[in-house]
Amino acid sequence: MTAVETIPFVDLATQYRSIQSDIDAAMAAVLSRGDFILGQDVRLFEQEFAAYCGTSHCLGVASGTDALRLALQACGIGRGDEVITTAHTFIATTLAIMEAGATPVLVDCDPEYGLIDVTKIAAAITPRTKAILPVHLYGQPADMDPILEIARAHSLAVIEDACQAHGAFYKGRRCGSLGDIAAFSFYPGKNLGAYGDGGAVTTGRADLADKVTLLRNYGQRVKYEHLEKGGNSRLDTIQAAILRVKLRHLDAWNAARQRAAAAYNRALADLSVGLPHVVPWGTHVFHLYVVRTNDRAGLQQRLDAAKSQHGIHYPIPVHRQKAMAELGYAEGAFPVAEALAPSILSLPMFPELSDAQIARVAAAIAGT
Ligand SMILES: *Cc1c(COP(=O)(O)O)cnc(C)c1O
């Protein structure tokens, strides 16, 4: 009997093999040209990704966290300002707000999708509020129309955290084109992932694009002429070359994730786990396939025994993290997010996930 192979949570090696000759050639071309910093592939990727998102500007930056911070700074947000976001997100969302010098003001998520509860936003607005920062969590869009309406009424910026939603649609428009400005991460495991760190800001506003252009590159438009105190946060040319190759596959890969999610839904339908609900206002690109259970430890044990990896996104809500203690939120502040944290479980999800792998995960969950 041959040993059973582990089902990985994401499988970047299999994906690399499927595009290896294109990736290798794209990387070799950068090495031959030697344009490592803001080279031609960065410029071309920015054009291609802006077009893909249906917006006019894209700026490649060093990470998703930097993309969020630079988007905030471009909107003029800093010390003394408040930014409203969700308690159910990756901590980078609130860390970026604090890096910009502002204060995150959290609101709870809705129980059905785990996205920012738009009915709770208005009550969180104070005279210091400068922006609303919805997170398109797990691969599906927050309900942007009511968010944009509240923002308009109070003259607030809307900054999308699209780090998990490359290619997802909201009412026919792509995430990243819905607010004033948006942030993407190209962390390797994201739906569009580099082979290292990377990120991008997208925006339809030329003034914000110009600001990010300066902020990511020492405040200079022309070398050694520093118009303001920018930093160094640029997308590597090699990563941009890789992303250009992978962008051509993104829609097919997202469709493969949706097929895998549908297969999971069928395989798990009669079991006692809660399946992910898809929003009626958009598409879900399944960055993560997250089920709910009241026996998470048991499920984890059975998946371990079946040699399937799994994850939790996220085990501790943002406001209960030690690093966020200064925000002063008590236990019970966001009951929906707090109820989700102990009951969610992320199953393996990547475009190349096979029917056999899905069947093995489902059998493990069923305990058969
Ligand atoms: C990945 C992620 C980020 C941060 O991106 P990095 O590239 O890792 O800095 C921010 N927000 C969300 C929701 C993410 O999933």
Coordinates of C-alpha atoms and ligand atoms in Angstrom, one line a residue:
M1 CA 0.0 0.0 0.0
T2 CA 1.4 3.4 -0.9
A3 CA 1.3 6.2 1.7
V4 CA -1.6 8.6 1.5
E5 CA -0.6 12.0 0.3
T6 CA -1.3 15.0 2.5
I7 CA -4.0 17.3 1.1
P8 CA -2.4 20.7 1.4
F9 CA -4.4 23.8 2.4
V10 CA -3.1 25.5 -0.7
D11 CA -1.0 23.9 -3.4
L12 CA 1.3 26.4 -5.1
A13 CA 3.8 23.8 -6.4
T14 CA 1.1 22.1 -8.6
Q15 CA 0.0 25.5 -10.0
Y16 CA 3.6 26.4 -10.7
R17 CA 4.1 23.2 -12.7
S18 CA 1.1 24.2 -14.9
I19 CA 2.6 27.5 -15.9
Q20 CA 6.3 26.8 -15.4
S21 CA 7.7 27.6 -18.8
D22 CA 5.8 31.0 -18.9
I23 CA 6.9 31.9 -15.4
D24 CA 10.5 30.9 -16.0
A25 CA 10.7 32.9 -19.2
A26 CA 9.1 36.0 -17.6
M27 CA 11.6 35.9 -14.7
A28 CA 14.6 35.3 -17.1
A29 CA 13.5 38.3 -19.2
V30 CA 13.7 40.6 -16.1
L31 CA 17.1 39.2 -15.2
S32 CA 18.3 39.9 -18.7
R33 CA 17.0 43.4 -18.8
G34 CA 18.1 44.2 -15.2
D35 CA 15.2 46.6 -14.6
F36 CA 14.6 45.3 -11.1
I37 CA 13.0 48.4 -9.5
L38 CA 9.8 49.8 -11.1
G39 CA 10.8 48.1 -14.4
Q40 CA 8.6 47.6 -17.5
D41 CA 6.7 44.6 -16.1
V42 CA 5.6 46.8 -13.1
R43 CA 4.2 49.4 -15.5
L44 CA 2.5 46.8 -17.7
F45 CA 1.1 44.9 -14.8
E46 CA -0.3 48.1 -13.4
Q47 CA -2.1 48.8 -16.7
E48 CA -3.3 45.2 -17.0
F49 CA -4.6 44.9 -13.5
A50 CA -6.3 48.3 -13.6
A51 CA -8.1 47.2 -16.8
Y52 CA -8.9 43.9 -15.2
C53 CA -10.5 45.6 -12.2
G54 CA -12.3 48.1 -14.4
T55 CA -10.6 51.1 -13.0
S56 CA -8.2 53.7 -14.4
H57 CA -5.2 53.5 -12.1
C58 CA -3.1 50.8 -10.4
L59 CA 0.1 51.2 -8.4
G60 CA 2.2 48.2 -7.4
V61 CA 3.4 48.3 -3.8
A62 CA 5.3 46.0 -1.5
S63 CA 2.4 44.3 0.3
G64 CA -1.3 44.3 1.0
T65 CA -0.7 45.9 4.3
D66 CA 1.3 48.7 2.7
A67 CA -1.4 49.1 0.0
L68 CA -4.0 49.7 2.8
R69 CA -1.7 52.2 4.6
L70 CA -0.8 54.1 1.4
A71 CA -4.5 54.2 0.4
L72 CA -5.3 55.7 3.8
Q73 CA -2.5 58.2 3.6
A74 CA -3.4 59.2 0.1
C75 CA -6.9 60.0 1.4
G76 CA -5.2 62.3 3.9
I77 CA -6.0 60.1 6.8
G78 CA -3.6 60.2 9.8
R79 CA -3.3 61.2 13.5
G80 CA -6.6 62.0 15.2
D81 CA -8.7 60.5 12.5
E82 CA -11.0 57.5 12.9
V83 CA -11.6 54.8 10.3
I84 CA -14.6 52.4 10.6
T85 CA -14.0 48.8 9.7
T86 CA -15.1 45.3 10.7
A87 CA -14.2 43.2 13.8
H88 CA -14.1 40.1 11.6
T89 CA -11.0 40.5 9.4
F90 CA -7.3 39.7 9.3
I91 CA -5.4 42.0 11.7
A92 CA -3.5 43.7 8.8
T93 CA -6.6 45.8 8.2
T94 CA -6.5 47.4 11.6
L95 CA -2.6 47.4 11.7
A96 CA -2.5 49.5 8.5
I97 CA -5.0 52.0 9.9
M98 CA -2.8 52.4 13.0
E99 CA 0.4 52.6 10.9
A100 CA -1.2 55.5 9.1
G101 CA -1.6 57.1 12.6
A102 CA -5.4 56.8 12.7
T103 CA -7.7 54.8 15.0
P104 CA -9.7 51.8 13.9
V105 CA -13.3 52.0 15.0
L106 CA -14.8 48.5 14.7
V107 CA -18.3 47.4 14.0
D108 CA -19.6 43.8 14.2
C109 CA -20.1 41.6 11.2
D110 CA -23.4 40.1 10.0
P111 CA -24.1 36.6 11.1
E112 CA -24.8 35.2 7.6
Y113 CA -21.8 36.2 5.5
G114 CA -19.3 37.5 8.2
L115 CA -19.0 40.8 6.3
I116 CA -19.2 44.2 7.8
D117 CA -22.7 44.8 9.2
V118 CA -23.8 47.9 7.2
T119 CA -26.7 48.6 9.6
K120 CA -24.1 49.2 12.4
I121 CA -21.9 51.7 10.5
A122 CA -23.9 55.0 11.0
A123 CA -23.9 54.7 14.8
A124 CA -20.1 54.4 14.8
I125 CA -19.6 57.7 13.0
T126 CA -18.1 60.6 15.1
P127 CA -16.8 64.0 14.1
R128 CA -13.4 62.4 13.8
T129 CA -14.5 59.7 11.3
K130 CA -12.7 60.1 7.9
A131 CA -13.3 56.8 6.1
I132 CA -15.2 53.5 6.0
L133 CA -13.0 50.5 5.2
P134 CA -15.1 47.5 4.2
V135 CA -13.3 44.1 3.8
H136 CA -14.3 41.8 1.0
L137 CA -13.7 38.8 3.3
Y138 CA -13.1 35.2 2.1
G139 CA -13.6 36.3 -1.5
Q140 CA -17.0 38.0 -1.6
P141 CA -17.8 41.7 -1.6
A142 CA -19.2 43.7 1.3
D143 CA -22.6 45.3 0.5
M144 CA -21.1 48.5 -1.1
D145 CA -24.2 50.5 -2.1
P146 CA -25.4 51.3 1.5
I147 CA -21.8 51.9 2.5
L148 CA -21.3 54.4 -0.3
E149 CA -24.6 56.0 0.6
I150 CA -23.6 56.5 4.2
A151 CA -20.1 57.8 3.1
R152 CA -21.6 60.3 0.7
A153 CA -24.0 61.6 3.4
H154 CA -21.1 62.2 5.8
S155 CA -18.3 63.1 3.3
L156 CA -16.3 60.0 4.2
A157 CA -13.8 58.2 1.9
V158 CA -14.4 54.5 1.1
I159 CA -11.4 52.3 1.0
E160 CA -11.9 48.7 0.0
D161 CA -9.8 45.9 1.5
A162 CA -9.8 43.7 -1.5
C163 CA -6.9 41.6 -0.4
Q164 CA -9.1 38.4 -0.5
A165 CA -11.3 39.3 -3.5
H166 CA -9.3 39.5 -6.7
G167 CA -11.8 39.2 -9.5
A168 CA -15.0 39.1 -7.4
F169 CA -17.9 41.1 -8.7
Y170 CA -20.3 43.4 -6.8
K171 CA -23.5 44.0 -8.9
G172 CA -21.5 43.4 -12.1
R173 CA -18.5 45.5 -11.1
R174 CA -15.1 44.2 -9.9
C175 CA -14.0 44.6 -6.3
G176 CA -11.2 47.2 -6.4
S177 CA -13.4 49.6 -8.5
L178 CA -16.2 50.3 -6.1
G179 CA -14.9 52.9 -3.6
D180 CA -12.5 55.8 -3.7
I181 CA -9.5 53.5 -3.6
A182 CA -8.7 49.9 -2.9
A183 CA -6.0 47.6 -1.6
F184 CA -4.9 44.2 -2.9
S185 CA -2.4 41.7 -1.5
F186 CA -0.4 39.4 -3.7
Y187 CA 0.8 37.2 -0.8
P188 CA 1.5 33.8 -2.5
G189 CA -1.7 32.1 -1.2
K190 CA -4.1 34.8 -2.4
N191 CA -6.2 34.2 -5.5
L192 CA -3.7 36.2 -7.5
G193 CA -0.4 35.6 -5.7
A194 CA 3.2 36.5 -6.4
Y195 CA 6.2 34.3 -5.4
G196 CA 7.0 36.6 -2.5
D197 CA 5.3 39.6 -1.0
G198 CA 3.5 42.2 -3.2
G199 CA 0.4 44.4 -3.2
A200 CA -1.4 47.0 -5.3
V201 CA -3.6 50.1 -4.9
T202 CA -6.3 50.6 -7.4
T203 CA -8.3 53.8 -7.8
G204 CA -10.4 55.7 -10.4
R205 CA -9.1 59.0 -8.9
A206 CA -6.1 60.5 -10.6
D207 CA -5.3 62.7 -7.5
L208 CA -5.1 59.6 -5.2
A209 CA -3.1 57.6 -7.7
D210 CA -0.6 60.5 -7.9
K211 CA -0.3 60.6 -4.2
V212 CA 0.4 56.9 -3.9
T213 CA 3.0 57.2 -6.7
L214 CA 4.9 59.7 -4.5
L215 CA 4.3 57.9 -1.2
R216 CA 5.6 54.5 -2.4
N217 CA 8.8 56.0 -3.9
Y218 CA 10.5 58.5 -1.5
G219 CA 8.1 61.3 -2.4
Q220 CA 9.7 61.7 -5.8
R221 CA 8.3 61.9 -9.3
V222 CA 11.7 62.7 -10.7
K223 CA 14.7 61.0 -9.2
Y224 CA 16.2 63.0 -6.3
E225 CA 13.5 65.6 -6.3
H226 CA 11.5 64.9 -3.1
L227 CA 8.2 66.6 -3.0
E228 CA 7.1 65.0 0.3
K229 CA 8.2 62.5 2.9
G230 CA 7.4 59.2 1.1
G231 CA 8.9 55.8 1.9
N232 CA 10.0 52.8 0.0
S233 CA 7.1 50.4 -0.9
R234 CA 7.4 49.2 -4.4
L235 CA 6.3 46.1 -6.2
D236 CA 9.4 44.1 -7.4
T237 CA 9.7 43.9 -11.1
I238 CA 10.3 40.1 -10.9
Q239 CA 7.0 39.7 -8.9
A240 CA 5.2 41.9 -11.4
A241 CA 6.4 39.7 -14.3
I242 CA 5.1 36.7 -12.4
L243 CA 1.8 38.4 -11.7
R244 CA 1.4 39.3 -15.4
V245 CA 1.6 35.6 -16.3
K246 CA -0.8 34.6 -13.5
L247 CA -3.3 37.4 -14.2
R248 CA -4.1 35.7 -17.5
H249 CA -5.3 32.6 -15.6
L250 CA -7.1 34.4 -12.8
D251 CA -10.6 34.1 -14.1
A252 CA -10.2 30.4 -14.9
W253 CA -8.7 29.8 -11.5
N254 CA -11.5 31.6 -9.8
A255 CA -14.0 29.5 -11.8
A256 CA -12.1 26.3 -10.7
R257 CA -12.4 27.5 -7.0
Q258 CA -16.1 28.0 -7.6
R259 CA -16.4 24.5 -9.0
A260 CA -14.5 23.1 -6.0
A261 CA -16.8 25.0 -3.7
A262 CA -19.9 23.6 -5.4
A263 CA -18.4 20.1 -5.1
Y264 CA -17.8 20.7 -1.4
N265 CA -21.4 21.9 -1.0
R266 CA -22.8 18.7 -2.6
A267 CA -20.4 16.4 -0.6
L268 CA -21.2 18.1 2.7
A269 CA -24.9 18.8 2.2
D270 CA -26.2 16.1 4.5
L271 CA -23.6 16.6 7.3
S272 CA -24.0 18.7 10.4
V273 CA -21.7 21.6 9.2
G274 CA -22.9 25.0 8.1
L275 CA -22.0 25.7 4.5
P276 CA -20.8 29.1 3.2
H277 CA -23.6 31.4 2.1
V278 CA -23.0 33.4 -1.1
V279 CA -24.2 37.1 -1.0
P280 CA -27.1 37.9 -3.3
W281 CA -25.3 41.1 -4.5
G282 CA -22.2 39.6 -5.9
T283 CA -20.0 36.7 -6.7
H284 CA -17.8 34.6 -4.4
V285 CA -14.3 33.8 -5.6
F286 CA -13.6 31.5 -2.6
H287 CA -10.3 32.7 -1.4
L288 CA -11.4 30.6 1.5
Y289 CA -14.0 27.9 1.9
V290 CA -15.2 28.3 5.5
V291 CA -17.7 26.0 7.2
R292 CA -19.3 26.4 10.6
T293 CA -19.4 23.7 13.2
N294 CA -20.1 23.3 16.9
D295 CA -17.5 20.5 17.1
R296 CA -14.5 22.1 15.6
A297 CA -12.0 20.1 17.7
G298 CA -13.6 16.9 16.5
L299 CA -13.5 18.0 12.9
Q300 CA -9.9 19.1 13.1
Q301 CA -9.0 15.7 14.6
R302 CA -10.7 13.7 11.9
L303 CA -9.1 15.9 9.2
D304 CA -5.7 15.4 10.7
A305 CA -6.2 11.7 10.8
A306 CA -7.2 11.8 7.1
K307 CA -4.1 13.8 6.4
S308 CA -5.9 16.9 5.3
Q309 CA -4.7 20.3 6.3
H310 CA -7.1 23.0 7.5
G311 CA -7.1 26.5 8.9
I312 CA -9.1 29.1 11.0
H313 CA -9.7 32.5 9.6
Y314 CA -9.5 33.8 12.3
P315 CA -9.3 32.2 15.7
I316 CA -9.3 35.4 17.7
P317 CA -11.4 38.4 16.6
V318 CA -9.3 41.6 16.0
H319 CA -10.6 43.4 19.1
R320 CA -9.6 40.5 21.4
Q321 CA -6.0 40.4 20.1
K322 CA -3.3 41.6 22.5
A323 CA -1.9 43.8 19.9
M324 CA -5.2 45.7 19.8
A325 CA -5.6 46.1 23.5
E326 CA -5.2 49.9 23.3
L327 CA -8.4 50.1 21.3
G328 CA -10.1 49.2 24.6
Y329 CA -12.8 46.8 23.4
A330 CA -14.1 44.4 26.0
E331 CA -15.2 40.9 25.5
G332 CA -18.8 40.9 24.3
A333 CA -18.3 44.2 22.3
F334 CA -18.9 42.3 19.0
P335 CA -21.0 39.2 19.7
V336 CA -21.4 38.1 16.1
A337 CA -17.6 38.1 15.4
E338 CA -17.0 36.5 18.8
A339 CA -19.5 33.7 18.1
L340 CA -17.9 33.1 14.7
A341 CA -14.3 32.8 15.9
P342 CA -14.8 29.5 17.8
S343 CA -17.1 27.9 15.2
I344 CA -15.4 28.5 11.8
L345 CA -13.1 26.1 10.0
S346 CA -11.4 26.7 6.6
L347 CA -11.1 23.6 4.3
P348 CA -8.4 23.2 1.7
M349 CA -9.2 25.5 -1.2
F350 CA -7.2 26.1 -4.4
P351 CA -8.0 25.9 -8.1
E352 CA -6.3 22.5 -8.6
L353 CA -8.2 20.8 -5.8
S354 CA -9.4 17.5 -7.2
D355 CA -12.7 15.6 -6.8
A356 CA -10.8 12.8 -5.1
Q357 CA -9.3 15.3 -2.6
I358 CA -12.8 16.9 -2.0
A359 CA -14.3 13.4 -1.4
R360 CA -11.5 12.6 1.1
V361 CA -12.1 15.8 3.0
A362 CA -15.9 15.2 3.0
A363 CA -15.4 11.6 4.2
A364 CA -13.2 12.8 7.1
I365 CA -15.8 15.3 8.1
A366 CA -18.6 12.7 7.9
G367 CA -16.4 10.4 10.1
T368 CA -16.7 7.6 7.6
Ligands
LIG1 C1 -3.7 39.2 3.2 C2 -4.5 40.3 3.7 C3 -4.0 41.6 4.0 C4 -2.5 41.9 4.0 O1 -1.8 41.6 2.9 P1 -0.2 41.3 3.0 O2 0.2 41.2 1.6 O3 0.0 40.0 3.7 O4 0.4 42.5 3.7 C5 -4.9 42.6 4.5 N1 -6.2 42.4 4.6 C6 -6.7 41.1 4.3 C7 -8.2 41.0 4.5 C8 -5.9 40.1 3.9 O5 -6.4 38.9 3.7

